[in-house]
XYZ file of C-alpha atoms in Angstrom:
397
model
C -30.862 -72.706 -27.707
C -28.977 -70.735 -30.322
C -32.088 -68.879 -31.443
C -32.871 -67.966 -27.782
C -29.317 -66.638 -27.253
C -29.562 -64.657 -30.448
C -32.900 -63.134 -29.400
C -31.489 -62.286 -25.930
C -28.490 -60.557 -27.480
C -30.782 -58.640 -29.801
C -32.934 -57.489 -26.901
C -29.920 -56.275 -24.943
C -28.668 -54.358 -27.969
C -32.044 -52.726 -28.400
C -32.077 -51.682 -24.743
C -28.829 -49.736 -25.027
C -29.295 -48.391 -28.525
C -30.438 -44.742 -28.698
C -30.448 -42.698 -31.883
C -27.450 -40.315 -31.964
C -29.638 -37.428 -33.112
C -31.756 -37.655 -29.959
C -28.647 -37.528 -27.737
C -27.336 -34.436 -29.504
C -30.740 -32.787 -29.287
C -31.079 -33.484 -25.555
C -27.549 -32.228 -24.853
C -28.192 -29.066 -26.887
C -31.463 -28.379 -25.075
C -29.759 -28.831 -21.683
C -26.825 -26.555 -22.634
C -29.150 -23.883 -24.047
C -31.286 -23.894 -20.913
C -28.205 -23.621 -18.682
C -26.803 -20.681 -20.680
C -30.141 -18.867 -20.631
C -30.334 -19.269 -16.853
C -26.879 -17.746 -16.522
C -27.815 -14.843 -18.799
C -30.974 -14.185 -16.830
C -29.037 -14.129 -13.551
C -26.416 -11.776 -15.006
C -29.115 -9.382 -16.207
C -30.636 -9.325 -12.730
C -27.235 -8.752 -11.115
C -26.376 -5.928 -13.524
C -29.762 -4.305 -12.957
C -29.325 -4.549 -9.173
C -25.833 -3.045 -9.331
C -27.069 -0.190 -11.505
C -29.841 0.610 -9.041
C -27.323 0.417 -6.188
C -24.813 2.714 -7.921
C -27.507 5.228 -8.915
C -28.503 5.897 -5.311
C -27.883 9.516 -4.327
C -25.849 8.569 -1.277
C -23.349 6.661 -3.448
C -22.877 9.331 -6.123
C -19.444 10.961 -6.410
C -17.894 8.656 -3.870
C -14.407 9.828 -4.924
C -14.352 13.625 -5.066
C -11.195 15.191 -6.528
C -11.164 18.948 -6.025
C -8.981 20.909 -8.435
C -10.831 24.199 -8.190
C -13.538 25.437 -5.879
C -14.874 28.065 -8.258
C -17.884 25.842 -8.806
C -19.841 25.153 -5.657
C -19.993 21.512 -4.577
C -23.488 20.422 -3.646
C -24.508 19.203 -0.209
C -25.637 15.946 -1.832
C -22.110 15.357 -3.152
C -20.557 15.979 0.255
C -23.042 13.623 1.901
C -22.205 10.817 -0.530
C -18.421 11.327 -0.688
C -16.247 8.564 0.723
C -12.902 9.955 -0.422
C -12.036 13.638 -0.867
C -8.736 14.771 -2.379
C -7.582 18.380 -2.877
C -5.066 18.813 -5.681
C -4.868 22.460 -6.718
C -3.221 25.372 -4.885
C -4.339 28.939 -5.530
C -4.501 32.287 -3.785
C -7.998 31.564 -2.501
C -7.245 27.922 -1.676
C -7.176 28.383 2.095
C -10.537 30.156 2.160
C -12.054 27.569 -0.178
C -10.914 24.585 1.875
C -12.062 26.213 5.107
C -15.453 26.877 3.506
C -15.706 23.191 2.555
C -14.873 22.062 6.081
C -17.425 24.492 7.545
C -19.944 22.931 5.166
C -19.087 19.453 6.448
C -19.619 20.683 9.985
C -23.085 22.021 9.239
C -24.031 18.881 7.283
C -22.638 16.568 9.933
C -25.801 15.747 11.835
C -25.202 12.066 12.435
C -21.856 12.400 10.650
C -20.712 12.357 7.043
C -19.672 9.113 5.363
C -16.201 10.344 4.424
C -13.524 7.732 5.174
C -10.497 9.269 3.405
C -9.258 12.865 3.193
C -6.079 14.026 1.434
C -4.702 17.520 2.059
C -1.156 16.920 0.852
C -0.652 20.196 -1.012
C -0.987 22.771 1.727
C 1.409 25.721 1.841
C 3.098 26.727 5.106
C 0.778 29.722 5.477
C -2.361 27.650 5.002
C -1.427 24.837 7.326
C -2.343 26.212 10.749
C -5.728 27.860 9.937
C -6.888 24.873 7.890
C -5.863 22.394 10.592
C -7.678 24.381 13.268
C -10.885 24.304 11.223
C -10.437 20.587 10.441
C -10.005 19.669 14.098
C -13.075 21.758 14.901
C -15.096 19.675 12.439
C -13.835 16.314 13.720
C -17.211 15.337 15.193
C -18.793 15.659 11.740
C -16.317 13.080 10.366
C -16.823 10.017 12.588
C -16.028 7.603 9.742
C -12.690 9.204 8.793
C -10.029 6.490 8.811
C -7.431 7.713 6.293
C -5.788 11.157 6.454
C -3.028 12.690 4.334
C -1.452 16.013 5.329
C 1.247 18.228 3.906
C 3.175 19.358 6.991
C 5.724 22.201 7.437
C 9.062 21.365 9.024
C 8.040 23.044 12.300
C 4.739 21.442 13.097
C 4.774 21.573 16.943
C 2.040 19.567 18.585
C 0.416 17.997 15.532
C 0.763 14.417 16.878
C -1.129 15.293 20.050
C -3.882 16.980 18.028
C -4.262 13.983 15.723
C -4.431 11.623 18.683
C -7.146 13.716 20.286
C -9.402 14.540 17.345
C -8.952 11.517 15.046
C -8.095 8.616 17.371
C -9.586 5.947 15.053
C -7.340 6.544 12.046
C -6.039 3.391 10.354
C -4.026 5.127 7.559
C -1.861 8.235 7.978
C 0.338 10.019 5.417
C 2.508 12.961 6.517
C 4.439 14.809 3.824
C 7.214 16.883 5.451
C 8.319 18.627 2.272
C 6.896 22.051 3.130
C 9.581 24.309 4.566
C 8.348 27.023 6.922
C 9.771 28.587 10.111
C 8.052 28.893 13.465
C 5.624 26.875 15.517
C 2.492 25.919 13.652
C -0.087 24.112 15.755
C 1.167 24.248 19.333
C 2.498 27.691 20.262
C 4.252 27.780 23.665
C 3.709 30.853 25.872
C 6.126 33.620 24.953
C 8.840 34.468 27.445
C 8.404 31.213 29.375
C 10.540 28.136 29.488
C 8.951 25.075 27.958
C 9.029 22.080 30.328
C 10.614 19.033 28.769
C 7.550 16.969 29.601
C 5.317 19.428 27.765
C 7.334 19.048 24.562
C 7.175 15.257 24.819
C 3.421 15.407 25.400
C 2.888 17.695 22.400
C 4.870 15.317 20.175
C 3.109 12.159 21.375
C 1.163 10.300 18.695
C -1.031 7.543 20.044
C -3.293 5.918 17.471
C -4.320 2.481 18.659
C -5.903 1.384 15.353
C -3.316 2.774 12.914
C -2.025 0.094 10.526
C -0.469 2.081 7.639
C 2.044 4.948 8.004
C 3.662 6.924 5.166
C 6.400 9.449 6.033
C 7.578 11.571 3.119
C 10.506 13.911 3.727
C 12.696 16.382 1.874
C 15.003 17.695 4.594
C 13.062 17.283 7.823
C 11.635 14.392 9.802
C 10.130 14.802 13.276
C 11.183 13.047 16.440
C 9.359 9.696 16.547
C 10.369 8.699 20.090
C 6.883 9.336 21.471
C 4.867 7.709 18.691
C 2.932 4.655 19.910
C 1.201 2.640 17.195
C 0.596 -0.854 18.607
C -1.123 -2.185 15.457
C 1.250 -0.771 12.840
C 1.614 -3.261 9.965
C 2.807 -1.270 6.946
C 5.517 1.388 7.051
C 6.885 3.541 4.213
C 9.635 6.174 4.434
C 10.748 8.253 1.426
C 13.533 9.148 1.168
C 15.596 8.304 4.227
C 18.621 10.306 3.102
C 21.489 10.999 5.497
C 22.722 8.431 8.005
C 21.545 10.158 11.242
C 17.952 10.106 9.999
C 18.173 6.319 9.824
C 20.210 5.653 12.967
C 18.606 8.269 15.244
C 15.004 8.399 14.009
C 13.806 5.701 11.590
C 15.538 2.587 12.896
C 14.708 3.114 16.612
C 11.068 3.713 15.629
C 11.023 0.516 13.560
C 12.511 -1.509 16.403
C 9.832 -0.171 18.738
C 7.142 -1.512 16.376
C 9.036 -4.452 14.867
C 6.807 -7.156 16.339
C 3.779 -6.144 14.256
C 5.304 -4.777 11.019
C 4.447 -6.925 7.988
C 5.446 -4.553 5.149
C 8.606 -2.439 5.268
C 9.132 0.009 2.399
C 12.497 1.801 2.648
C 12.282 3.176 -0.880
C 15.711 3.895 -2.419
C 17.449 3.814 0.981
C 20.160 6.323 0.029
C 21.710 6.432 3.488
C 24.793 8.580 3.925
C 25.769 9.239 0.318
C 29.096 10.763 1.438
C 29.997 7.917 3.734
C 29.340 7.102 7.370
C 29.267 4.332 9.930
C 28.761 0.747 8.765
C 29.312 1.602 5.110
C 31.264 -0.473 2.610
C 31.580 0.090 -1.155
C 28.829 2.712 -1.093
C 26.362 0.446 0.743
C 24.898 0.816 4.213
C 25.439 -2.394 6.204
C 22.497 -3.345 8.399
C 23.542 -4.819 11.727
C 23.233 -8.589 12.379
C 19.991 -9.917 13.813
C 17.746 -7.619 11.760
C 15.394 -10.430 10.686
C 14.992 -11.819 14.191
C 13.806 -8.390 15.312
C 11.074 -8.405 12.631
C 9.309 -11.750 13.203
C 6.165 -10.764 11.259
C 7.800 -9.187 8.192
C 6.387 -10.567 4.931
C 7.450 -7.932 2.378
C 10.496 -5.676 2.199
C 11.230 -3.033 -0.434
C 14.741 -1.600 -0.513
C 17.688 -0.770 -2.767
C 20.286 -3.544 -2.935
C 22.674 -0.978 -4.403
C 22.475 1.213 -1.302
C 21.718 -1.258 1.493
C 23.197 -4.620 2.430
C 22.271 -6.978 5.252
C 24.857 -8.600 7.504
C 22.779 -11.772 7.492
C 19.607 -12.987 5.814
C 16.421 -14.614 7.143
C 16.363 -18.312 7.951
C 13.992 -20.792 6.349
C 11.394 -20.440 9.105
C 11.037 -16.666 8.661
C 7.647 -15.523 7.210
C 9.229 -13.245 4.553
C 7.507 -13.865 1.189
C 8.265 -10.943 -1.156
C 11.398 -8.892 -1.861
C 11.015 -5.749 -3.989
C 14.031 -4.054 -5.582
C 13.621 -0.266 -5.664
C 16.153 0.739 -8.303
C 15.890 -0.140 -12.016
C 18.058 -2.991 -13.313
C 20.031 -1.818 -16.344
C 23.170 -4.021 -16.193
C 23.865 -7.682 -15.507
C 25.868 -7.037 -12.316
C 22.887 -5.085 -10.895
C 20.605 -8.084 -11.388
C 23.212 -10.372 -9.838
C 23.506 -8.066 -6.841
C 19.734 -7.998 -6.395
C 19.199 -11.769 -6.676
C 22.295 -13.474 -5.316
C 21.744 -13.009 -1.558
C 18.207 -14.416 -1.803
C 18.945 -17.357 -4.109
C 22.124 -18.952 -2.824
C 22.531 -20.661 0.515
C 20.684 -23.694 1.842
C 19.737 -22.002 5.117
C 18.588 -18.694 3.642
C 14.852 -18.101 3.254
C 14.043 -18.213 -0.456
C 11.169 -15.752 -1.000
C 8.159 -16.683 -3.088
C 8.560 -13.616 -5.265
C 11.373 -11.180 -6.169
C 10.165 -8.033 -7.915
C 12.524 -6.190 -10.280
C 12.242 -3.885 -13.299
C 14.473 -2.017 -15.749
C 15.804 -1.931 -19.301
C 18.000 -5.027 -18.791
C 14.880 -7.149 -18.304
C 12.685 -5.348 -20.815
C 15.259 -6.139 -23.527
C 15.336 -9.791 -22.347
C 19.096 -9.628 -21.802
C 18.674 -11.808 -18.722
C 17.639 -14.636 -21.057
C 20.671 -14.166 -23.316
C 23.343 -13.950 -20.617
C 24.847 -17.433 -20.204
C 27.016 -16.676 -17.198
C 26.123 -16.108 -13.563
C 22.727 -14.623 -14.412
C 21.538 -17.895 -15.957
C 22.898 -19.830 -12.989
C 20.921 -17.655 -10.560
C 17.752 -17.971 -12.650
C 18.061 -21.772 -12.583
C 18.482 -21.684 -8.815
C 15.348 -19.554 -8.565
C 13.432 -22.164 -10.566
C 14.643 -24.921 -8.270
C 13.716 -22.830 -5.235
C 10.242 -22.075 -6.694
C 10.967 -18.329 -6.523
C 9.154 -16.187 -9.094
C 10.896 -13.266 -10.819
C 8.260 -10.673 -11.738
C 7.828 -7.035 -12.631
C 5.900 -4.673 -10.281
C 2.636 -5.641 -11.996
C 3.098 -9.353 -11.375
C 4.164 -10.426 -14.880
C 6.837 -13.141 -14.964
C 10.258 -12.250 -16.397
C 11.122 -15.953 -16.576
C 8.562 -18.674 -17.292
C 8.187 -21.185 -14.486
C 8.929 -24.745 -15.605
């Protein structure tokens, strides 16, 4: 019996015993084969991408024009997806008009251009260039993003945009060009202008527009007749004096508040010399602001220049708060963080974005007072403190 048990045990041991060298060899062969398969696939992918990128109709997809002394080929225009004009010269108007005429002749079934930036037009160039651009609208059926430098008297531009480029999804208007007189819509001389005609000329109706940038120096147009039912992202820079906010920006935002997801108010320097609803140099936003923006997920503003009467509740969709101004002192960081960190019924955002010398020098990690208390609360609330590029200022535990 003992000899049989011994033989049985020996057999079982032999069944499960495999030389270690064979195992290592099999594992190596399997790993090598797997790596080679991956390399082969990567080579095929890279080769396919190279062939795709070398196609003529994908060449020069981003065309930046600094000078039109050298003629741009028809092939380049046909393949361009984004065209940006940067330089301004004495012959700039003629050069741009020549380009647009070229687009018109090449149109055929339409160019592939989706984005056009003409942000550096002078007041004298604006009207003739716009007239040519609107005349070439049929050659640009894919145009979805448009940036224009606009004089302070731009009469009728909204109506023209609505008519010729109704499918825009992105629009940037830079009102930093100062120039007198009507530009696009010239009323008949010696005749009274009916009030309804002015409203019609200033009506902007873009049903697909999602992104709007308004850049101003001294002037901002009347936005009462702008209808953008799908507006999601709004940027205004800078807002400046109080009436611009109370009479123009804020009523426009309320009209579109149901759909706005991103609200960028830049440095929000409202009424630097004082005004209504101001306290200690800050503009006080009226109560109920967050209820009027039920879709808002990101807000960018200056906590030094703007203060809210109340803050969003826990069920609000707000996720990200971005501080505009640099943080150079401890009380500036406290002012930026405190409203969003304290309070059991206040929505604690997922991410607060700040920057400045105070953080670069890691002084927020040395300060043992209120700053450290707020940082601990942020950790408990699972709120990240990052720079504008997403790097953490404080490691998450």
